[in-house]
mmCIF file of C-alpha atoms in Angstrom:
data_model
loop_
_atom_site.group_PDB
_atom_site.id
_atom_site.type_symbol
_atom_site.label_atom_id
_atom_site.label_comp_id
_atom_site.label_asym_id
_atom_site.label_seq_id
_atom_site.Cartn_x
_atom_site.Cartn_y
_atom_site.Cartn_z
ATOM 1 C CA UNK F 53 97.946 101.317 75.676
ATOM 2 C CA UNK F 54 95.024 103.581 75.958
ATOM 3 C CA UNK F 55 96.069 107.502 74.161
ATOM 4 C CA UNK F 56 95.439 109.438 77.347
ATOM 5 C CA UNK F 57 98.067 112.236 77.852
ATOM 6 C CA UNK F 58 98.988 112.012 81.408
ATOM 7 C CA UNK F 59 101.752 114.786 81.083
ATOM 8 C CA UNK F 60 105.514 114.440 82.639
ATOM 9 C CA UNK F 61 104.344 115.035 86.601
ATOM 10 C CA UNK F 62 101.427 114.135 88.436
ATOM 11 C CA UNK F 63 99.627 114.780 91.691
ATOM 12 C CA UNK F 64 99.270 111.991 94.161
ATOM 13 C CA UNK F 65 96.631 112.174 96.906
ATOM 14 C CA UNK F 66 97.751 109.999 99.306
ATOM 15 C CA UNK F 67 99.241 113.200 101.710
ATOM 16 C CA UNK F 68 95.658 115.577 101.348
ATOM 17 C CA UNK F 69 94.048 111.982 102.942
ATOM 18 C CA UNK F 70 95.706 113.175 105.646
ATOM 19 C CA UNK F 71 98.887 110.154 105.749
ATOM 20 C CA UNK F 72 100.877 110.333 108.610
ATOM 21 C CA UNK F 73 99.274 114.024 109.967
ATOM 22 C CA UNK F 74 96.645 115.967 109.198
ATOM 23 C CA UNK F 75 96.257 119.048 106.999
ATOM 24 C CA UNK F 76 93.589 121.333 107.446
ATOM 25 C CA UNK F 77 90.440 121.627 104.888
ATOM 26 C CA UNK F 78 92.017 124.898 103.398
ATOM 27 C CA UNK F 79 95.711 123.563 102.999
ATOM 28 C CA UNK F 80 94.464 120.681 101.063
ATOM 29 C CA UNK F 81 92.239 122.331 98.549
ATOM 30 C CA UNK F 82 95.057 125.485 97.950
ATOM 31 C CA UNK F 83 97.550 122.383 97.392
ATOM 32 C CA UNK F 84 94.901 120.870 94.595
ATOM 33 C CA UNK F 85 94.621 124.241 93.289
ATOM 34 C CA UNK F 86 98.405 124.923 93.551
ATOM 35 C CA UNK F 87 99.092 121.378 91.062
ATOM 36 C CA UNK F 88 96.412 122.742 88.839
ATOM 37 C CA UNK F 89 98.061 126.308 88.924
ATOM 38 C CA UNK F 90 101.387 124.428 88.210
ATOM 39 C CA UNK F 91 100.059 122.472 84.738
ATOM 40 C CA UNK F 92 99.605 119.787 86.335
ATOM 41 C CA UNK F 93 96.341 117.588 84.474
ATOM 42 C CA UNK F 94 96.780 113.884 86.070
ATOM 43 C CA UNK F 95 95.206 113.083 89.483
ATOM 44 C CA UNK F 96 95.693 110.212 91.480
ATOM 45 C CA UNK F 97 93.437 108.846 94.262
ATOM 46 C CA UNK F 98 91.593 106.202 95.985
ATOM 47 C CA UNK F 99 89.287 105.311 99.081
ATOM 48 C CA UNK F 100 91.776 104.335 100.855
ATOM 49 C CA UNK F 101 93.474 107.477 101.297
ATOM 50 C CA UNK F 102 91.950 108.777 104.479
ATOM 51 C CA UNK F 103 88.911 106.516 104.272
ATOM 52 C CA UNK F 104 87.619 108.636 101.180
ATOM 53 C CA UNK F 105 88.617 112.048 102.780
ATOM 54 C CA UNK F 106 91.456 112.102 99.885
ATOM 55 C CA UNK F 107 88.961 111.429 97.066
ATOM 56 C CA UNK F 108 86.364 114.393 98.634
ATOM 57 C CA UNK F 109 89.082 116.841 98.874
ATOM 58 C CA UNK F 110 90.379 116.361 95.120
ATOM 59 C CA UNK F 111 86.705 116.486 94.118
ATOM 60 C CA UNK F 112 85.502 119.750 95.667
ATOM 61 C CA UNK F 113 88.896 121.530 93.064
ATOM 62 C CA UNK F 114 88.305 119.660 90.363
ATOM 63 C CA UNK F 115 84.651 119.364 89.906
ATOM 64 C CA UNK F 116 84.775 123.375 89.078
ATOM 65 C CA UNK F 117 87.266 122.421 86.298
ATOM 66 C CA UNK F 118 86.348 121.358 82.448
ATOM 67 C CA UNK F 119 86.208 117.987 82.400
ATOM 68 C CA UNK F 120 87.541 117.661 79.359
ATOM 69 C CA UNK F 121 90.857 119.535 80.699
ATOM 70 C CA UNK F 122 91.679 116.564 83.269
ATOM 71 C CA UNK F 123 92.667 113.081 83.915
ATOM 72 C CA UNK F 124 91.468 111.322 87.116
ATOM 73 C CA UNK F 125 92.087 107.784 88.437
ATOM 74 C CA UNK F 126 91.103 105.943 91.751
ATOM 75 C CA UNK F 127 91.514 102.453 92.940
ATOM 76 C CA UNK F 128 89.108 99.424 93.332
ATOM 77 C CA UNK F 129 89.380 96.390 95.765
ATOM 78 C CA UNK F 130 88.621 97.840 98.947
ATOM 79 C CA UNK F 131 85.303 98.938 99.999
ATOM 80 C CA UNK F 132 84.522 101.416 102.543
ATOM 81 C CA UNK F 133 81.859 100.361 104.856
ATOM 82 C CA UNK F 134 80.009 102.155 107.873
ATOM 83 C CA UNK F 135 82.410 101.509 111.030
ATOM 84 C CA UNK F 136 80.745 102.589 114.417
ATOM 85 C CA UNK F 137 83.646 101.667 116.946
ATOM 86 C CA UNK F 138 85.330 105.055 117.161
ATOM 87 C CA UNK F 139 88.930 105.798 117.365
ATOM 88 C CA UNK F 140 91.494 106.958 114.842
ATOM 89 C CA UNK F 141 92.336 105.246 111.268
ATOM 90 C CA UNK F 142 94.583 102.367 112.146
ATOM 91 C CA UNK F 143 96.294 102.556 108.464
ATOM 92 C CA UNK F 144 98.622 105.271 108.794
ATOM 93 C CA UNK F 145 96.248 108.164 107.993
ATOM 94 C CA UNK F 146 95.040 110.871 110.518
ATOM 95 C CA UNK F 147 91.349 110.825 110.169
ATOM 96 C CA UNK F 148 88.439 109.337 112.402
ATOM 97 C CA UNK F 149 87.771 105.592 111.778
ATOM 98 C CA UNK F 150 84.085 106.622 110.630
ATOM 99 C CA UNK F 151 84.730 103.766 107.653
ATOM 100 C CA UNK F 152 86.232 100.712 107.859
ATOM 101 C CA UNK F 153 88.269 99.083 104.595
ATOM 102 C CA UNK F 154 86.929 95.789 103.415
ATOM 103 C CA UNK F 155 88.631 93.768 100.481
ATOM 104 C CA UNK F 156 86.176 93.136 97.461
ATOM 105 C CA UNK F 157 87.238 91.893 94.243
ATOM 106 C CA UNK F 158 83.819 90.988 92.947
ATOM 107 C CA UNK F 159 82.406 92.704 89.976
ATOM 108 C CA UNK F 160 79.568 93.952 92.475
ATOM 109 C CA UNK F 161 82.175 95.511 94.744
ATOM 110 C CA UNK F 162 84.464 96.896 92.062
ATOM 111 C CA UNK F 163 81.098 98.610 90.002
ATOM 112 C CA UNK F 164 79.974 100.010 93.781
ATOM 113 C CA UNK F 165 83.650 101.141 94.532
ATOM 114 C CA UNK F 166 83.808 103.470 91.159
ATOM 115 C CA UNK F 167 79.950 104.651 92.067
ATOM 116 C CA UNK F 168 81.140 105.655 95.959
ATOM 117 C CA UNK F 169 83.922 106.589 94.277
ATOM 118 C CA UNK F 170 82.203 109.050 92.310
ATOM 119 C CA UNK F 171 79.889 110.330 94.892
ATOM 120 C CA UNK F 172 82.730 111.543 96.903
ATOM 121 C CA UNK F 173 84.524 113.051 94.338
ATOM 122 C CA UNK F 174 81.292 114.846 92.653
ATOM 123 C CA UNK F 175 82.263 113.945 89.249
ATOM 124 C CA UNK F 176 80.324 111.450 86.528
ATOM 125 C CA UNK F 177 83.322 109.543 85.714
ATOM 126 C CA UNK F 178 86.839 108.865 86.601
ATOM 127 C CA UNK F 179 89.193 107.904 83.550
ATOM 128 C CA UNK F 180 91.858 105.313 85.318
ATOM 129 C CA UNK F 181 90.628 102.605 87.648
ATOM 130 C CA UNK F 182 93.137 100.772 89.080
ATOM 131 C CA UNK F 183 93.118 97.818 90.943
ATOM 132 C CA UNK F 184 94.765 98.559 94.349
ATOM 133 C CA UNK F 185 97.472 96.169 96.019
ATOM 134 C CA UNK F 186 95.918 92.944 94.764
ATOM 135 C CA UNK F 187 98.796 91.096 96.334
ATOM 136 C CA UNK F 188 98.662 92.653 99.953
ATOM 137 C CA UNK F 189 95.417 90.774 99.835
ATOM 138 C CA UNK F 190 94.894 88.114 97.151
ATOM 139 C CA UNK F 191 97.115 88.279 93.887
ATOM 140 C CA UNK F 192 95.284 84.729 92.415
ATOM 141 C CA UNK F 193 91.676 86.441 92.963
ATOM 142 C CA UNK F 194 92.751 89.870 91.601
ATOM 143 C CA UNK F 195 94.008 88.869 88.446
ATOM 144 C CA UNK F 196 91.065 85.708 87.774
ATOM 145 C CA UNK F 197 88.284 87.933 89.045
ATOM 146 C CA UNK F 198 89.179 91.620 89.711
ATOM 147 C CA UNK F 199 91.263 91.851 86.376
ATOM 148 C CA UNK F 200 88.683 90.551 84.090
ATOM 149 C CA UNK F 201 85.732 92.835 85.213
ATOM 150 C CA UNK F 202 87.692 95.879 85.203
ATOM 151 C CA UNK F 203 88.128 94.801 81.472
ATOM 152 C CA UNK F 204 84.449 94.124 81.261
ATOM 153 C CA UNK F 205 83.819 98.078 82.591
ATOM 154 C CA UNK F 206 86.503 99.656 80.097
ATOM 155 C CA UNK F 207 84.326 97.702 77.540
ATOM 156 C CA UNK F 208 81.591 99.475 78.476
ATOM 157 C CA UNK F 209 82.749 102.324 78.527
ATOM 158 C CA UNK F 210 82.613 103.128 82.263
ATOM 159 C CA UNK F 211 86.081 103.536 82.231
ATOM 160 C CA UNK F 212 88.522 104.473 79.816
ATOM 161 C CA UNK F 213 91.789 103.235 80.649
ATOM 162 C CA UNK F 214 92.167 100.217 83.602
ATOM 163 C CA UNK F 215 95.467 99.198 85.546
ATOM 164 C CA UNK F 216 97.051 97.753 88.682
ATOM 165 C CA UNK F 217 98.678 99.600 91.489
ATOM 166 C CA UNK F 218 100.773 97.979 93.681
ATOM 167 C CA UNK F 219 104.394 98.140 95.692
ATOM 168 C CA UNK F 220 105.468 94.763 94.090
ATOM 169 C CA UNK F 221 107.322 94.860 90.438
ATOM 170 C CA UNK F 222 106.787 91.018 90.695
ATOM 171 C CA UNK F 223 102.773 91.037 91.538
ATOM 172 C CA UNK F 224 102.308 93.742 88.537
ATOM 173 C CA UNK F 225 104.544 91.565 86.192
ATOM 174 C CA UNK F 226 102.271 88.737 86.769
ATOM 175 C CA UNK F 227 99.051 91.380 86.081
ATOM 176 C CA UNK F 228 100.508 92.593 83.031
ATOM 177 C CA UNK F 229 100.999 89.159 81.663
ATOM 178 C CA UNK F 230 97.449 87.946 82.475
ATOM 179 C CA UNK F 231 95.353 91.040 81.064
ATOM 180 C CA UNK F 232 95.326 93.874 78.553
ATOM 181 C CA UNK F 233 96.428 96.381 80.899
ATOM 182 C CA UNK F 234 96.448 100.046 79.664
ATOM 183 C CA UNK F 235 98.550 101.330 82.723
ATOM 184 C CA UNK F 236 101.146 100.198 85.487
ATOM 185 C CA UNK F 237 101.074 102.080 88.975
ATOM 186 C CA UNK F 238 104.516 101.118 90.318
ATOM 187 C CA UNK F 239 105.436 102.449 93.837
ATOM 188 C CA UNK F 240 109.124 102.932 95.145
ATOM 189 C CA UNK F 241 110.157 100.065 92.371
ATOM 190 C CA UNK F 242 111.647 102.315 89.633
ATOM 191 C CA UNK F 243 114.022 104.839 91.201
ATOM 192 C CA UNK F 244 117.138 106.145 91.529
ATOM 193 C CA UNK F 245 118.060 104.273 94.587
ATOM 194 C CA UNK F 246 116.647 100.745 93.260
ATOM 195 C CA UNK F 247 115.839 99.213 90.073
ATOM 196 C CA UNK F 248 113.966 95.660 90.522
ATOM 197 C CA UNK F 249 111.197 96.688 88.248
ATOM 198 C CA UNK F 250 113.056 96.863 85.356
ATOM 199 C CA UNK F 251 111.664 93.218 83.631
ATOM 200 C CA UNK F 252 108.756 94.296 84.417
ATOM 201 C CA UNK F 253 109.376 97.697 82.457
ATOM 202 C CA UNK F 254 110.896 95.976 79.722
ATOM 203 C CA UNK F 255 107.594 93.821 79.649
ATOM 204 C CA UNK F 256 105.548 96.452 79.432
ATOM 205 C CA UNK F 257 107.177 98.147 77.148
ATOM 206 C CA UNK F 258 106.579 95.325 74.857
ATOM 207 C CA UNK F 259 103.095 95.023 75.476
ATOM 208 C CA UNK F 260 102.562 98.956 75.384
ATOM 209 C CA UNK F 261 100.863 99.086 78.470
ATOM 210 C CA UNK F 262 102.627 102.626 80.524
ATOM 211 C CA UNK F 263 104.522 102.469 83.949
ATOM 212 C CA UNK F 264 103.332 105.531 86.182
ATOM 213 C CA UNK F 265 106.288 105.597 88.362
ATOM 214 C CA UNK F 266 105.224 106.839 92.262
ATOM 215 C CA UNK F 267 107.470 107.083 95.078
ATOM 216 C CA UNK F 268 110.389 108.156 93.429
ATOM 217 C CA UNK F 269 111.855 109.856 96.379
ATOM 218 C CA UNK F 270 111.576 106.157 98.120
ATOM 219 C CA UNK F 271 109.670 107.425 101.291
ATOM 220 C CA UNK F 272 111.671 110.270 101.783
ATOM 221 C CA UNK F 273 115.550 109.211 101.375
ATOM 222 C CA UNK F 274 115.720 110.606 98.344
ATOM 223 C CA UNK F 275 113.805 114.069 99.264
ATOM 224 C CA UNK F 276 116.144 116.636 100.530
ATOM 225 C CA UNK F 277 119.602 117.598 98.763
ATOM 226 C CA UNK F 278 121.280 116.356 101.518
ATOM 227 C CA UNK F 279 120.290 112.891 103.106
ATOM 228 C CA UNK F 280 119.593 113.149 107.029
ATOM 229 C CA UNK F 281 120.287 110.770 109.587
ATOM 230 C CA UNK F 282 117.034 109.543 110.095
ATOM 231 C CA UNK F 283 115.760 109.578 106.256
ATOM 232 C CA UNK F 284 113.007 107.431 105.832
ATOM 233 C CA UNK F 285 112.641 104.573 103.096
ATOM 234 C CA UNK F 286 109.644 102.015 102.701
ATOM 235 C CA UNK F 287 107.347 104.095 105.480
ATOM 236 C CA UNK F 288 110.059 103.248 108.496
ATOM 237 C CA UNK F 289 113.411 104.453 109.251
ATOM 238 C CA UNK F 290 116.095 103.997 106.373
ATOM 239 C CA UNK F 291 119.243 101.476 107.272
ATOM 240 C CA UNK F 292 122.186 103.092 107.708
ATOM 241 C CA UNK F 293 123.529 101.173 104.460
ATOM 242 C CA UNK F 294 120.927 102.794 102.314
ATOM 243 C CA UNK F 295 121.370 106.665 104.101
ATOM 244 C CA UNK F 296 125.254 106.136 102.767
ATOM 245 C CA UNK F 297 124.338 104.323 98.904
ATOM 246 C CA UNK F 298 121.704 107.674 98.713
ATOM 247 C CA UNK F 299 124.651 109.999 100.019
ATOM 248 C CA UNK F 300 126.776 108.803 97.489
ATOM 249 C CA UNK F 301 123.881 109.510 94.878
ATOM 250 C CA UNK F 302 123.666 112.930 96.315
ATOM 251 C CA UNK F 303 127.504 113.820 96.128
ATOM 252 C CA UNK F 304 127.512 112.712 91.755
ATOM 253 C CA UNK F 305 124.648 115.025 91.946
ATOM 254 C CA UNK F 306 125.992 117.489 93.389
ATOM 255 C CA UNK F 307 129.269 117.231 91.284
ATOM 256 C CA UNK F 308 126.818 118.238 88.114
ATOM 257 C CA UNK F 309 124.813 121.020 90.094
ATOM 258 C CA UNK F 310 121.991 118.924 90.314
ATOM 259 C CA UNK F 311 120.232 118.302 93.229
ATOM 260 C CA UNK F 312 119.448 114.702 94.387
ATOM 261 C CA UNK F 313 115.859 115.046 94.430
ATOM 262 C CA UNK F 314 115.857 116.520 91.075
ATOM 263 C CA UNK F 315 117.339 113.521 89.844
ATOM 264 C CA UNK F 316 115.402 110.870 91.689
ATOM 265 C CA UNK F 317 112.160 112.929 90.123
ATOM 266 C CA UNK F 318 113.129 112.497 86.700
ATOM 267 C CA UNK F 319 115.092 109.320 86.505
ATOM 268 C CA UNK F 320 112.090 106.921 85.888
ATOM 269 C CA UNK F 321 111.107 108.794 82.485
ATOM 270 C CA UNK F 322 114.026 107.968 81.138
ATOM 271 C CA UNK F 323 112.807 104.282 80.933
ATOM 272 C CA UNK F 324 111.030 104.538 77.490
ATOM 273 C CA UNK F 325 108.061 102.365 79.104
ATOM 274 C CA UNK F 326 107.591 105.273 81.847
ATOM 275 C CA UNK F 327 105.020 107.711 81.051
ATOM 276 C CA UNK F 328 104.583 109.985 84.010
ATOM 277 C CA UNK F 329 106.033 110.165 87.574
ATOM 278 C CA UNK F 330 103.234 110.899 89.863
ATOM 279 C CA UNK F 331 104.255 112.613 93.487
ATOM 280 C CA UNK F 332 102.361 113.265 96.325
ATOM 281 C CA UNK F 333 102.177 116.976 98.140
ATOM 282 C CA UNK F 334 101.072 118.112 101.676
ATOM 283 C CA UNK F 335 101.791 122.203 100.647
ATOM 284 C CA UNK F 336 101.436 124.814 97.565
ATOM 285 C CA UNK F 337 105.291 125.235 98.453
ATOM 286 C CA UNK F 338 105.780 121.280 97.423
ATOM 287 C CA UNK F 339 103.570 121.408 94.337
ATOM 288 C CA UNK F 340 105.844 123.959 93.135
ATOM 289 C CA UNK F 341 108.773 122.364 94.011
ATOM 290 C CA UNK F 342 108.033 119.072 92.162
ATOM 291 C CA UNK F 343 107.126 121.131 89.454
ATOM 292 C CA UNK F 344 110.091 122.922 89.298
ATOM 293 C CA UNK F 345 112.159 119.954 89.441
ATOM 294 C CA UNK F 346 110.699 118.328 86.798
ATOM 295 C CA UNK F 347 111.578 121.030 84.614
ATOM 296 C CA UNK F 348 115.033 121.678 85.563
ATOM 297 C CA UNK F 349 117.821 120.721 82.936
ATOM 298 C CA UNK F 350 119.846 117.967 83.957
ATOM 299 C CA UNK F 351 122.959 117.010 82.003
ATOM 300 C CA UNK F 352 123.419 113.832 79.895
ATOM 301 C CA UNK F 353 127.022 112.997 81.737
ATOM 302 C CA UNK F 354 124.937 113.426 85.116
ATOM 303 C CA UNK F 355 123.063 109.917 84.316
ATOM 304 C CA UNK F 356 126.060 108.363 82.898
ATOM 305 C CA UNK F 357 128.240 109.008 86.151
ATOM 306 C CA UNK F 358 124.869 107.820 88.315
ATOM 307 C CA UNK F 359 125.156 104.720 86.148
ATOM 308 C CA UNK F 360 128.703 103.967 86.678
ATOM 309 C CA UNK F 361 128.166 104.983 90.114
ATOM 310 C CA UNK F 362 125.850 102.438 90.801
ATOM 311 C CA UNK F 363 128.151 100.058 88.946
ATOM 312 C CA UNK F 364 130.828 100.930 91.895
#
């Protein structure tokens, strides 16, 4: 795996793109500003948060920063191109459907995805580039084309460290044993609630290629201290099953003083293969809030009652 020091928490940009609602231009930038404030050195983007408007945001904080003081990483494989037939973004985030996403593994694509990429954000290189959800569109051509030129750029140098992002333990496994990966995006795969990556964890471990865990909160069911009725998990309303299994979490938690979202924040580091958890923000307030669960002590008999709990 490639050195870089991504630190315990990151920031994910998915929310300043404007998913689900929209946050004003000043909101976004003090919520930047407000991870940076908080220590916080790893970024996470990509075009396809907000058709770009996630990537322009995180570049007009961090382009006044020292380059030298950060870590950045977007995502390749879909292409933003020129879309003139109005309406609102039809992907689940709040902005005007001035772009439209097109799917391009091609080396061509992939080098003009990092050079938009790079334009929007106002910065002369990004340090991750991930290949994003290769199997929502084609797992066989992102790992025998997309894989193998995002290689080719880390080569050169355009890069320093390449990876795959995706919601699917199985699709990454099947990345990480077809190229020399230096990072694993897994989303919502690796928590508290749900374990299924876990070969693929132990595979990477072996290979030395890092897991940076996102969605550890699984949507939103494991958010608040206590779990409300209409909790969310996977983007859509959680099933009652899983509101009661996260209730239960919640209720060891709370035997140990611990907060359930404190716990779901710092479960997946304690996979040895797990080098940061990376969570998203809308607000200042949430920034500090992850932050400030990440550092809170949790005690060692807390995990070993959440384990025999989910033994139950």
């Amino acid at each position: 795996m490639n050195s870089l020091d991504l630190g315990k928490l990151g920031f994910g940009g998915a929310g300043i793109g404007n998913l689900y609602r929209a946050i004003p231009d000043g909101e976004a930038l003090a919520t930047v500003l407000a991870a940076w404030d908080a220590g916080i050195r790893y970024f996470d983007t990509a075009p396809h948060y907000g058709l770009g408007l996630s990537e322009q945001r995180l570049g007009a904080v961090l382009r006044d920063k020292p380059r030298d003081q950060f870590i950045i990483s977007t995502k390749v494989g879909r292409l933003l191109e020129p879309n003139d037939s109005g309406g609102r973004d039809p992907e689940g985030f709040d902005v005007p459907a001035t772009s439209r996403r097109v799917w391009d593994f091609s080396e061509a694509g992939i080098r003009r995805s990092i050079e938009d990429s790079l334009e929007r954000l106002g910065l002369d290189h990004v340090d991750i580039a991930y290949l994003h959800d290769p199997d929502v569109h084609d797992l066989h051509a992102g790992i025998t084309q997309a894989l193998p030129v995002l290689e080719k750029l880390r080569s050169e140098g355009v890069v320093t460290a390449i990876g795959v992002g995706t919601n699917s333990a199985e699709a990454a496994l099947e990345c990480v044993q077809a190229a020399d990966l230096d990072l694993v995006m897994l989303a919502g795969r690796y928590t508290l609630l749900e374990q299924p990556g876990v070969p693929l964890l132990d595979r990477c471990r072996a290979r030395s290629t890092g897991v940076v865990s996102v969605g550890a909160f699984n949507s939103g069911l494991l958010a608040l201290p206590d779990v409300p009725d209409d909790a969310h998990y996977n983007y859509e309303r959680a099933p009652q099953v899983l509101v009661e299994r996260a209730r239960q979490l919640a209720a060891v938690c709370r035997d140990f003083g611990v907060e359930l979202p404190t716990a779901a924040l710092q479960f997946p580091l304690r996979h040895p293969a797990v080098v940061n958890v990376t969570a998203g923000a809308t607000s200042p307030e949430q920034v500090a809030m992850n932050a400030a669960r990440m550092d809170a002590s949790v005690p060692d008999e807390l995990w070993d009652a959440l384990e025999a709990a989910g033994r139950d």
